[in-house]
CSV table of C-alpha atoms and ligand atoms in Angstrom, one decimal:
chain,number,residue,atom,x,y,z
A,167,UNK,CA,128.1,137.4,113.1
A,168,UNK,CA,130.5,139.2,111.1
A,169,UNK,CA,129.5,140.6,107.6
A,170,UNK,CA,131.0,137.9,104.8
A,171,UNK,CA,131.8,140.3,101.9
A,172,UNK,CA,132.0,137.8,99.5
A,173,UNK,CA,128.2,136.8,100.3
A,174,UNK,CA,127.8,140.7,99.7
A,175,UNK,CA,129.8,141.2,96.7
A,176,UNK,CA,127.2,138.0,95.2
A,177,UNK,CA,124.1,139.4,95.9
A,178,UNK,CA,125.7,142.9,94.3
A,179,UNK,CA,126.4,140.6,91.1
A,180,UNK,CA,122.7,139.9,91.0
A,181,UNK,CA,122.2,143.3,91.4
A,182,UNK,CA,121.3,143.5,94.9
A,183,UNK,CA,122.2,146.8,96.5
A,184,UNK,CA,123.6,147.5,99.9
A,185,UNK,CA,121.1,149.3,100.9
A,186,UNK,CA,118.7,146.8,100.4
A,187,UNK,CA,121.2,144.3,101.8
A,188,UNK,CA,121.7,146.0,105.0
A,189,UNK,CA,118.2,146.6,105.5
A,190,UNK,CA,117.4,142.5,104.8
A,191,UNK,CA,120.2,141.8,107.6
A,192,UNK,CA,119.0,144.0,110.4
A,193,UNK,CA,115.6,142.4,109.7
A,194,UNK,CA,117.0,139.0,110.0
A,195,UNK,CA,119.3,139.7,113.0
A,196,UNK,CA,115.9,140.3,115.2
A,197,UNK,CA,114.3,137.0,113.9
A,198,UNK,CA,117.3,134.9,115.2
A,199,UNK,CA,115.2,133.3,117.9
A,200,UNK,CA,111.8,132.7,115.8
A,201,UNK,CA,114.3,131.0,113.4
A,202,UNK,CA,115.6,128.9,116.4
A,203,UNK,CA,112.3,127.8,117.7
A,204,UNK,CA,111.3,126.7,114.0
A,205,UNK,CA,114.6,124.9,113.7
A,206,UNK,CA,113.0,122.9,116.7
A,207,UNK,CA,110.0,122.3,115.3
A,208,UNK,CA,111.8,121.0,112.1
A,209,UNK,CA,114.2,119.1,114.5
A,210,UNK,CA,111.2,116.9,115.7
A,211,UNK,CA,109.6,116.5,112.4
A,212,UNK,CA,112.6,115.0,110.9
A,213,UNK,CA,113.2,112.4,113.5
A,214,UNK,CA,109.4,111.9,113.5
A,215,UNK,CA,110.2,110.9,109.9
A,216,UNK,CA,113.1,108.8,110.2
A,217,UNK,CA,111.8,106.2,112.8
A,218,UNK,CA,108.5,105.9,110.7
A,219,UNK,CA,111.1,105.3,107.7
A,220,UNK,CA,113.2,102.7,110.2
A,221,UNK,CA,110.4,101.1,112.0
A,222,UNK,CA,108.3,100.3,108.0
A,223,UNK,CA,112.0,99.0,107.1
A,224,UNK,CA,112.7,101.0,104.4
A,225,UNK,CA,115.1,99.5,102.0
A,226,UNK,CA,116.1,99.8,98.4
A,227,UNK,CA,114.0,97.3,97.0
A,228,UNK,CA,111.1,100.0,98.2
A,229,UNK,CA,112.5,102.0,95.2
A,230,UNK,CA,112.0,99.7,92.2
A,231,UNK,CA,109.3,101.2,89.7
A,232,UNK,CA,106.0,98.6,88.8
A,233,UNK,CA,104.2,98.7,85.8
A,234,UNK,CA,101.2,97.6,84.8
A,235,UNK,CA,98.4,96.8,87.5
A,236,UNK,CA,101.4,97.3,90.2
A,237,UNK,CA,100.2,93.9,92.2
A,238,UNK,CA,102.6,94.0,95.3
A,239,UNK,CA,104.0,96.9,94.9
A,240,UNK,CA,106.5,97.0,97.8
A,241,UNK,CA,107.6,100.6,98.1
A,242,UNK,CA,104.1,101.6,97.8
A,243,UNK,CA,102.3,99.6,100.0
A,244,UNK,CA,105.1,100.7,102.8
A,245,UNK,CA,105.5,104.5,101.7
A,246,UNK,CA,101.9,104.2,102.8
A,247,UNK,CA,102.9,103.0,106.0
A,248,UNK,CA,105.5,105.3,106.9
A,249,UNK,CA,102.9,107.9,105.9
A,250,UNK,CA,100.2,107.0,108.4
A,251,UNK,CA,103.0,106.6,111.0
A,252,UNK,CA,104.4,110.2,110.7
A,253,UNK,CA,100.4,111.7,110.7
A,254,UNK,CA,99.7,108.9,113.4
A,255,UNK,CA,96.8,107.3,111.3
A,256,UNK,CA,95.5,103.7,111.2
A,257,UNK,CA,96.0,103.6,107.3
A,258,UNK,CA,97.1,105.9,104.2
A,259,UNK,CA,96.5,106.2,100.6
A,260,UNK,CA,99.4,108.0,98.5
A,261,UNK,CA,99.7,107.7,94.9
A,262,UNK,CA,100.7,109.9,92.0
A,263,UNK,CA,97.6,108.5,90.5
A,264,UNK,CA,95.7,111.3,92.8
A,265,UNK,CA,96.7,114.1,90.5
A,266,UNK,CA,96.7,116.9,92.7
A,267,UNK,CA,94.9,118.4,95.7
A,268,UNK,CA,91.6,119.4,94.7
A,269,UNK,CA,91.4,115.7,93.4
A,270,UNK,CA,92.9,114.2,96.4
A,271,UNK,CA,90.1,116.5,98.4
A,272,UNK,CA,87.2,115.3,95.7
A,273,UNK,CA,88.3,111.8,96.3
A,274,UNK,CA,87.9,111.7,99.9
A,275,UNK,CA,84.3,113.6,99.7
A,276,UNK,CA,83.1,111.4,97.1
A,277,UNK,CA,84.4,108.4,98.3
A,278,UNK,CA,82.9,108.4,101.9
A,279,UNK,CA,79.7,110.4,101.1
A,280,UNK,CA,76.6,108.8,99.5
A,281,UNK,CA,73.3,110.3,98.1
A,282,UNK,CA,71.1,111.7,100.7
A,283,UNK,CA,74.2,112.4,103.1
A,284,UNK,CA,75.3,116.0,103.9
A,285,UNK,CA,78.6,118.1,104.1
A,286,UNK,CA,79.1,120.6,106.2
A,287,UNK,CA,81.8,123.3,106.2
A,288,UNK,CA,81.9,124.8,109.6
A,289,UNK,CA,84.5,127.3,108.8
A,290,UNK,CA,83.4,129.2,106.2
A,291,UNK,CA,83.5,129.3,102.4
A,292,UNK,CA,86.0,126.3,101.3
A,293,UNK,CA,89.3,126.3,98.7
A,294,UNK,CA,88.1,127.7,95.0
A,295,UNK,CA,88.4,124.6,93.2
A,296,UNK,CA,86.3,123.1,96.0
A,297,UNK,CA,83.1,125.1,95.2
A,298,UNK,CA,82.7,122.8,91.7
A,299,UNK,CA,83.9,119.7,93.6
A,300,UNK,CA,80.5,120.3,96.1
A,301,UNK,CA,78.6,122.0,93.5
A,302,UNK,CA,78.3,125.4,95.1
A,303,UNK,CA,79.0,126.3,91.5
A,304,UNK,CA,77.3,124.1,89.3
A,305,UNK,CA,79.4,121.4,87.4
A,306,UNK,CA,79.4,118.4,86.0
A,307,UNK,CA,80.2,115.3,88.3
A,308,UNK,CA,79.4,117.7,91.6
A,309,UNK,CA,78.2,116.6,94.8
A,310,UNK,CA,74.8,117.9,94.2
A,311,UNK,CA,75.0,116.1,91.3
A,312,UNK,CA,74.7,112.9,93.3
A,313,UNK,CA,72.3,114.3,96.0
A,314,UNK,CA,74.9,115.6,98.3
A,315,UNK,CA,73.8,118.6,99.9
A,316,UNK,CA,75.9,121.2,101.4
A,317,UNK,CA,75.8,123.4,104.1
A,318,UNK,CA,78.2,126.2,105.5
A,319,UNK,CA,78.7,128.6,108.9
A,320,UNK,CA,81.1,131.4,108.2
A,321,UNK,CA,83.4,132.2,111.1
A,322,UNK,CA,82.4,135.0,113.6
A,323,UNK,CA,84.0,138.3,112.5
A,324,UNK,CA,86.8,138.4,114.4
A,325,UNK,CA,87.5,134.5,112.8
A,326,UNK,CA,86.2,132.5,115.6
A,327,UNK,CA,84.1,129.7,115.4
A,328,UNK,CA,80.5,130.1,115.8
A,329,UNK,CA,79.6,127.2,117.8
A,330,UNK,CA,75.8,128.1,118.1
A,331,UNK,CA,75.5,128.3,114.2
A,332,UNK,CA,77.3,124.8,114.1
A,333,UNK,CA,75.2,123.3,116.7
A,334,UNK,CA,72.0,124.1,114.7
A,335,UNK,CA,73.9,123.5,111.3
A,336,UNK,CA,74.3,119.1,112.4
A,337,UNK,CA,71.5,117.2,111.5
A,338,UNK,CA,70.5,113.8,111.0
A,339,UNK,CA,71.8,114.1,107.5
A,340,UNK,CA,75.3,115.6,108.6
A,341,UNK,CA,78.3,113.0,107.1
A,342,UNK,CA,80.9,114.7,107.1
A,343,UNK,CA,82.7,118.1,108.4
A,344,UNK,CA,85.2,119.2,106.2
A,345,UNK,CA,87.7,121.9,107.8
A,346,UNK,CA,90.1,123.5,106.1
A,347,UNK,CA,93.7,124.1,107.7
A,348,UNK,CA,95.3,127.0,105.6
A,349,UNK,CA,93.6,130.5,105.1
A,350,UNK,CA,94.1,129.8,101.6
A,351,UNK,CA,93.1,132.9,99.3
A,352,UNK,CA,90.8,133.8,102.0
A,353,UNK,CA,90.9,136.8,104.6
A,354,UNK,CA,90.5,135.0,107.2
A,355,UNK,CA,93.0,133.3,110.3
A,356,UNK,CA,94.9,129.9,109.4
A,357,UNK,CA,93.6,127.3,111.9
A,358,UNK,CA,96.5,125.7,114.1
A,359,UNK,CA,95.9,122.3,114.9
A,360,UNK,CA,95.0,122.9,118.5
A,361,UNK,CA,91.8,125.1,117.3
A,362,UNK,CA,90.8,122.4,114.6
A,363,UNK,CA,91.0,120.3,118.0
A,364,UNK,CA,88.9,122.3,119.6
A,365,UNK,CA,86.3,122.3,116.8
A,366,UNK,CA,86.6,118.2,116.4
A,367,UNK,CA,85.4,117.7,120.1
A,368,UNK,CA,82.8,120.1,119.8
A,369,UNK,CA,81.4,118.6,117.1
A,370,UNK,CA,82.2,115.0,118.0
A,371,UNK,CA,79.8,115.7,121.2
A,372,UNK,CA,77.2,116.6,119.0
A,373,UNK,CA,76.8,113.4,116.4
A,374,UNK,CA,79.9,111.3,117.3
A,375,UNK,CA,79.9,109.5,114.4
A,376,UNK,CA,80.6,112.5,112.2
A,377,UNK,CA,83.5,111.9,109.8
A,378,UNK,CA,85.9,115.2,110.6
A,379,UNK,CA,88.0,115.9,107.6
A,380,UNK,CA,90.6,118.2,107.1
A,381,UNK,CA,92.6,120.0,104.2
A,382,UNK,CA,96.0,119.9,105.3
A,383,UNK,CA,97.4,121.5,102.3
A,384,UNK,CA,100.0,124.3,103.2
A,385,UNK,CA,100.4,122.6,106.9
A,386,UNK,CA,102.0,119.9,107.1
A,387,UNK,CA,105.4,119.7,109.6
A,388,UNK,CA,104.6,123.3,110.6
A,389,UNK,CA,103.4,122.5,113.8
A,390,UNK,CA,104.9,119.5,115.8
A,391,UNK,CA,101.8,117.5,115.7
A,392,UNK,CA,98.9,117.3,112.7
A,393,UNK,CA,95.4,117.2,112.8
A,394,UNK,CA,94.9,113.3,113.4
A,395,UNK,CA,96.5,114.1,116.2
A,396,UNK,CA,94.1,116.3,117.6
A,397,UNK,CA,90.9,113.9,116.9
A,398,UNK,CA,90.5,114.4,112.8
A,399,UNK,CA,89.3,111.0,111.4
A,400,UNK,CA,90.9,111.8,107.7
A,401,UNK,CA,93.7,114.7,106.3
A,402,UNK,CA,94.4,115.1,103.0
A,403,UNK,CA,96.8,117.0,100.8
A,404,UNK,CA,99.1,117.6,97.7
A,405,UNK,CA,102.7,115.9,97.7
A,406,UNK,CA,103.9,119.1,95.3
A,407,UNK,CA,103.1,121.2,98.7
A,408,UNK,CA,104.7,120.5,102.2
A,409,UNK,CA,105.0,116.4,102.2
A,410,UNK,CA,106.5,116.2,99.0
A,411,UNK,CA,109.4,118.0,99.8
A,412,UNK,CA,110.0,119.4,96.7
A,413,UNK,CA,110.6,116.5,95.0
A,414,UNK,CA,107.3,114.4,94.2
A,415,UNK,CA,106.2,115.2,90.8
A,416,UNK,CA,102.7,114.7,91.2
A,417,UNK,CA,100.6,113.0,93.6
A,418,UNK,CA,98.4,113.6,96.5
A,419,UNK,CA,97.5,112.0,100.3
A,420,UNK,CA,94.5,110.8,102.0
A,421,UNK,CA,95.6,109.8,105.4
A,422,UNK,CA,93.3,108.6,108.9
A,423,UNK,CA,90.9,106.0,110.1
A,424,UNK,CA,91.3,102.6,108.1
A,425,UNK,CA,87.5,102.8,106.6
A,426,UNK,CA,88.0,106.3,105.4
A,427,UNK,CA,91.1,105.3,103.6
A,428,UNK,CA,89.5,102.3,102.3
A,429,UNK,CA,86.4,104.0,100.5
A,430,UNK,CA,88.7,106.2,99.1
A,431,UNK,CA,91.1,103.3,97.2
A,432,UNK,CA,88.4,101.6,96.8
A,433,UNK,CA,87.2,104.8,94.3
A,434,UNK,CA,90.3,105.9,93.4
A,435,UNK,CA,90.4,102.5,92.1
A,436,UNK,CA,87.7,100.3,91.9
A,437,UNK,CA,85.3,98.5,94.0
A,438,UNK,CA,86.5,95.2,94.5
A,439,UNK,CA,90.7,96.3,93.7
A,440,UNK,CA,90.9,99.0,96.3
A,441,UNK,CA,94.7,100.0,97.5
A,442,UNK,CA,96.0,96.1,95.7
A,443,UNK,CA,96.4,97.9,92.0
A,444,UNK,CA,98.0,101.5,91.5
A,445,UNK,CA,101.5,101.0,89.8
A,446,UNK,CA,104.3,103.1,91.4
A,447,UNK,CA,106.2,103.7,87.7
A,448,UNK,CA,109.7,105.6,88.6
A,449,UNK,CA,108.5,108.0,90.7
A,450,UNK,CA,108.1,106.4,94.6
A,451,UNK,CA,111.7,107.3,95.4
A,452,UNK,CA,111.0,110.8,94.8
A,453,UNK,CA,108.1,110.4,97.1
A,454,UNK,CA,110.2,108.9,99.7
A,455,UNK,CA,113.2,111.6,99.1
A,456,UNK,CA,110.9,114.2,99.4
A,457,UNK,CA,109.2,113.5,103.2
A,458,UNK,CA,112.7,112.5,104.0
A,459,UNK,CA,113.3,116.6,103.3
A,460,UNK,CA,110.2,117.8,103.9
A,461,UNK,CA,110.8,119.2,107.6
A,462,UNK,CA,113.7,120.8,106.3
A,463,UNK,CA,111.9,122.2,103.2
A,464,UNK,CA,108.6,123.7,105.5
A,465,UNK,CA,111.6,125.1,107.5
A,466,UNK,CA,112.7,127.0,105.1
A,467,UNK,CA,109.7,128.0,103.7
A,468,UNK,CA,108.3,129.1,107.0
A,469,UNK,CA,111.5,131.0,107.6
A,470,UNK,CA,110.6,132.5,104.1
A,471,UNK,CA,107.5,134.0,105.3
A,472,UNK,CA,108.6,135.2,108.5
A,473,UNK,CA,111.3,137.4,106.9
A,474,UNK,CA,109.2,138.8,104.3
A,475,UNK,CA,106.1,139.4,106.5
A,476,UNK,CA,108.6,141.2,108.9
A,477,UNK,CA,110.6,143.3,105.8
A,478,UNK,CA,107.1,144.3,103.8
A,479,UNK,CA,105.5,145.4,107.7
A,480,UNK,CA,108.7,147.4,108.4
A,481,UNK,CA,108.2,149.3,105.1
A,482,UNK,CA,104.5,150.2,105.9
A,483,UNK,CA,102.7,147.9,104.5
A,484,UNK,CA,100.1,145.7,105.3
A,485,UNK,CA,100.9,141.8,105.8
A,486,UNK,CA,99.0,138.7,106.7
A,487,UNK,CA,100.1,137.5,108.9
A,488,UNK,CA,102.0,140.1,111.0
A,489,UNK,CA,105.5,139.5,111.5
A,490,UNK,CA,104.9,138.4,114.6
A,491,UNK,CA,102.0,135.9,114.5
A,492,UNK,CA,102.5,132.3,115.0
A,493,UNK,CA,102.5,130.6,112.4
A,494,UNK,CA,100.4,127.7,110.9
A,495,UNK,CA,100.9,127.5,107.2
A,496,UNK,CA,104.0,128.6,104.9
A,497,UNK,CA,101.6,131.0,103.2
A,498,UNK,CA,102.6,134.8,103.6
A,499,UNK,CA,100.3,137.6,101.9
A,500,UNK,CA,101.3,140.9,101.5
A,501,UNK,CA,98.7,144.3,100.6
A,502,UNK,CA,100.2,146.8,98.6
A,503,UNK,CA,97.0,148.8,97.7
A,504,UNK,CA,98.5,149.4,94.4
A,505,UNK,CA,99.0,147.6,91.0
A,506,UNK,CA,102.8,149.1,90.7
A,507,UNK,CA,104.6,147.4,93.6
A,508,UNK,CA,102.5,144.2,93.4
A,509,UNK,CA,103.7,143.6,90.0
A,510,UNK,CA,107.3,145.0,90.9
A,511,UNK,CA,107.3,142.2,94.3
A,512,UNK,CA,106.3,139.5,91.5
A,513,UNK,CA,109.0,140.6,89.2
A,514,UNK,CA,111.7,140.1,91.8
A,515,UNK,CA,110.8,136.7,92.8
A,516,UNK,CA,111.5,135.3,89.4
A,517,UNK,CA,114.1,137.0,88.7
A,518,UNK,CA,115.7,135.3,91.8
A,519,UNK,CA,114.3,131.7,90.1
A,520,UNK,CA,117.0,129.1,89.1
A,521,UNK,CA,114.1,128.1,86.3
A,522,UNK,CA,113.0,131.1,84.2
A,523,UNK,CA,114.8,133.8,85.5
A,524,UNK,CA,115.2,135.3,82.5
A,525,UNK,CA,111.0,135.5,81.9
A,526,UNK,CA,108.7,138.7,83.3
A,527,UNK,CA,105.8,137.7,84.8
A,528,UNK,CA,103.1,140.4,83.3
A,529,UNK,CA,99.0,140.2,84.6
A,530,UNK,CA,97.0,137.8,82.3
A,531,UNK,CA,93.1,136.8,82.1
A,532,UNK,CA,93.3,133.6,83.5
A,533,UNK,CA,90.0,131.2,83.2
A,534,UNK,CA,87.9,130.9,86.3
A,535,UNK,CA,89.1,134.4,87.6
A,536,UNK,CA,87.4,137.7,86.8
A,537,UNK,CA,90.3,139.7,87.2
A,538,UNK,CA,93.8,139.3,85.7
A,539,UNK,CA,96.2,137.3,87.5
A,540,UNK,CA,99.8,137.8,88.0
A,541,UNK,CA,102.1,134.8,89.1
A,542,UNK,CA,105.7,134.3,89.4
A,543,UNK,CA,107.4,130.9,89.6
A,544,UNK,CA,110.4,129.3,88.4
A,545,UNK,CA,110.2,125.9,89.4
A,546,UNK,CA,111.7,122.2,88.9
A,547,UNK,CA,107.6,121.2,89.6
A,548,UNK,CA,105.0,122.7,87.4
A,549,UNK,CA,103.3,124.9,89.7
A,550,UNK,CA,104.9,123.4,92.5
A,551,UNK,CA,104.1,126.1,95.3
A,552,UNK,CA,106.3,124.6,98.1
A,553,UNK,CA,108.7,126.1,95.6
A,554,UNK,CA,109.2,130.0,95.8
A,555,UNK,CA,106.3,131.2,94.1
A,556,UNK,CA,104.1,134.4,94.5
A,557,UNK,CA,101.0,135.0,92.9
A,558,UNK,CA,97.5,137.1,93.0
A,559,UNK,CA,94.8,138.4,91.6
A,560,UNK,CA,96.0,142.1,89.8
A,561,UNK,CA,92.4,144.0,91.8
A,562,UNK,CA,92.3,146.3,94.7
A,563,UNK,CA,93.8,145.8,97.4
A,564,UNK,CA,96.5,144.1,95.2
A,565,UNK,CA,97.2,141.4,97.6
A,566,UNK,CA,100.4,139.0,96.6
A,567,UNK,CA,100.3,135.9,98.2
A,568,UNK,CA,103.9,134.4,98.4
A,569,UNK,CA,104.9,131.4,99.7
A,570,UNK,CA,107.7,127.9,99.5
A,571,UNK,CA,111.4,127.9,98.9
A,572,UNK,CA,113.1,124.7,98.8
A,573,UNK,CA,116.0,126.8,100.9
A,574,UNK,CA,116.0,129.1,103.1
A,575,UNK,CA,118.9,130.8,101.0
A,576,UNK,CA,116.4,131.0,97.8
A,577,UNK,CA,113.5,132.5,99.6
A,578,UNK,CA,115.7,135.1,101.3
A,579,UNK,CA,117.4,135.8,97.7
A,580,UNK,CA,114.0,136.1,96.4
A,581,UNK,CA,112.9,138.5,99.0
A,582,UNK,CA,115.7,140.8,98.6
A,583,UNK,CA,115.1,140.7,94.8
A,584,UNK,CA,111.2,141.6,95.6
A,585,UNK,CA,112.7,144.3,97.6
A,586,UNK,CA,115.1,145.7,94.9
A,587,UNK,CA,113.0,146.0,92.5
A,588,UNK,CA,110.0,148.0,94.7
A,589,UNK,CA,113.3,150.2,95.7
A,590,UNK,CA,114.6,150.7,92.1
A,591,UNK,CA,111.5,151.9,90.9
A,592,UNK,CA,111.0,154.1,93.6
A,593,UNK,CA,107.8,152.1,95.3
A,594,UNK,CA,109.1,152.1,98.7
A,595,UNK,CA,109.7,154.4,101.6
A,596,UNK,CA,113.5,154.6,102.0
A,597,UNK,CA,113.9,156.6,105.2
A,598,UNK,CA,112.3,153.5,106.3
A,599,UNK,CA,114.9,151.4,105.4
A,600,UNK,CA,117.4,153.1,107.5
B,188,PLP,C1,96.4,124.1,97.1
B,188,PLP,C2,95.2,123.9,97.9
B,188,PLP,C3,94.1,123.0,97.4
B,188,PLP,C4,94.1,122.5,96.1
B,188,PLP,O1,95.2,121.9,95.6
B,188,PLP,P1,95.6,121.8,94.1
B,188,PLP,O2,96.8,120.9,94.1
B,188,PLP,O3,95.9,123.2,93.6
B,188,PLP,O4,94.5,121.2,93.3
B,188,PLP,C5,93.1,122.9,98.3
B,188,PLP,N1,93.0,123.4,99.5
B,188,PLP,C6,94.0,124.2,100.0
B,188,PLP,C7,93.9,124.9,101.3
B,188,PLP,C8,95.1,124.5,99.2
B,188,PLP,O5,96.0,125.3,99.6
């Protein structure tokens, strides 16, 4: 494709050199076929959304807001639908009253364990805010509070799954498995839904009648099928991450086998009320509008990380994953082994915001972290992260982890920003760049 020099003289206007330019374009001319195979992927996940939308009949009166004790609340009771119909479960709960993802998570651990039952994590230590949810860190309202005890097999070294360990881990007292999808903060693989698979039968074989749950936060409509697919009983996840498409303000997801579901409303509620109460307010449509573009959104975001994992390895440094890694969650983390360029990568990323542009992210103390934290987001969503956002703890190896982008134009923007600033303040090797 020919060079459009008015797309050029833009970025210029933001301050985007050509150097920097032309080095962003030579990177993205050798990912034309990655981008291609996720445009399939997207392709799929679209259609996959409109005939659950078509065959739930969607229609406009699905978008009037309820008040009060929301009794027949039709867009919600069939958003839910269409919901279990794209993540082919029996039944799904989805409600901004679920106000996030560690409380969508909580909800389904609480809700289908009891005292005396056990957890186990088979892959290693779960997502932060999890560790006070099971009680691994004492807190009030815990797991252990309720006599929920916990157990946990760290991956093998080389992050595969250490089936012996497991075996021995499942005991009478073993409810249910939780399995997280997405690396999160951790070192360690993202799982793709085939390996979660794997796992599920292999535990399944042991005690069938283990409930296998997985955090699907940062994976949805990245691969073409999710984890119910591949034998999970329950997923569960934040609608201001992958399904909400950018537009949910709120809300979370618990989707899978009809009793799962169940215990959950039936807590998120109350015994006896369940999914029947649970007003919708204003803000269904969004939820609707946003899985509508949610394959698109993940798209874009996945083409986000590919082209920055691709850019930061060219220039030497270290990424996770590698450029070339399939991929299994829109999360891209980059090592820069030093405080200057982390901050610098940060920098650019708002800068490129349409929210806050004008703001410098700088490290703060942050509670619950014992280093300071940088973060950089300019979003429509408080702390939306399927929005461009980049953030990390400011302590060796000075890791950023970067991920969303509502378009794939914004992410690339902000990636060339991150770049400009590393190269104005001379933190990168520019006979790389050549
Ligand atoms: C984001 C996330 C959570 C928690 O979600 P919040 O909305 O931040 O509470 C849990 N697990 C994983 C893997 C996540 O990425």
């Amino acid at each position: 494709m020919k060079e459009n020099p008015m797309i050029i003289n833009q970025y210029e206007k933001f301050g985007i050199c050509k150097e920097v330019y032309a080095f962003g374009r030579k990177i993205e001319e050798k990912l034309k076929d990655r981008f291609l195979s996720f445009d399939q992927t997207a392709e799929l996940n679209q259609l996959k959304v409109i005939a659950a939308m078509q065959k739930h009949r969607v229609s406009a009166e699905c978008f009037n807001a309820t008040s009060g004790y929301g009794y027949n609340d039709l867009g919600r009771d069939t958003l839910e639908k269409v919901y279990a119909e794209c993540f082919r479960g029996e039944d799904a709960l989805v409600r901004p009253q679920i106000t996030c993802g560690t409380h969508a998570l909580a909800l389904a651990l609480m809700s289908n364990l009891r005292p005396g039952d056990e957890l186990l994590s088979p892959v290693g230590k779960p997502y932060d805010t999890l560790e006070e949810v099971i009680g691994i860190r004492p807190s009030k309202g815990s797991l252990a509070e309720y006599g929920i005890t916990y157990r946990q097999v760290d991956l093998l070294p080389e992050g595969n799954f250490d089936y012996e360990g497991i075996q021995k881990a499942i005991n009478e007292k073993t409810k249910i498995v939780t399995i997280q999808r997405s690396k999160g903060y951790a070192v360690r693989p993202t799982l793709s839904v085939s390996k979660i698979g794997e796992l599920i039968s292999f535990i399944k074989k042991i005690k069938p009648g283990i409930i296998c749950m997985v955090d699907n936060c940062y994976g949805e409509f990245v691969e073409e099928k999710e984890p119910l697919e591949a034998g999970a009983d329950m997923i569960v996840g934040s609608l201001i991450k992958n399904p909400g498409g950018g537009l949910a303000p709120i809300g979370g997801y618990i989707a899978g086998k009809k009793e799962c579901v169940e215990h959950a409303a039936y807590r998120l509620t109350s015994p006896g009320l369940g999914k029947e109460v649970g007003a919708s307010l204003g803000v269904i449509q969004s939820f609707y509008q946003g899985l509508f573009l949610a394959p698109s959104v993940v798209n874009s975001a996945l083409k986000g990380a590919v082209f920055a994992a691709n850019i930061y390895e060219a220039l030497g440094f270290d990424v996770f994953p590698k450029g070339g890694e399939s991929r299994h969650d829109i999360i891209q983390a980059v090592t820069f082994h030093e405080k200057a360029p982390m901050i610098a990568f940060c920098q650019g990323i708002q800068a490129a915001a349409p929210v806050d542009s004008y703001v410098t992210p700088e490290p703060w103390a942050m509670p619950g972290y014992d280093s300071d934290v940088i973060m950089a987001a300019g979003a429509f969503v408080q702390g939306s992260s399927i929005e461009l956002s980049a953030d990390g703890p400011v302590k060796l190896p000075y890791s950023v982890y970067f991920q969303g982008g509502l378009t794939w134009y914004h992410a690339k923007f902000g990636i060339l920003m991150s770049l400009q600033k590393l190269y104005e303040q001379n933190l990168v090797n520019k006979d790389l760049m050549c």
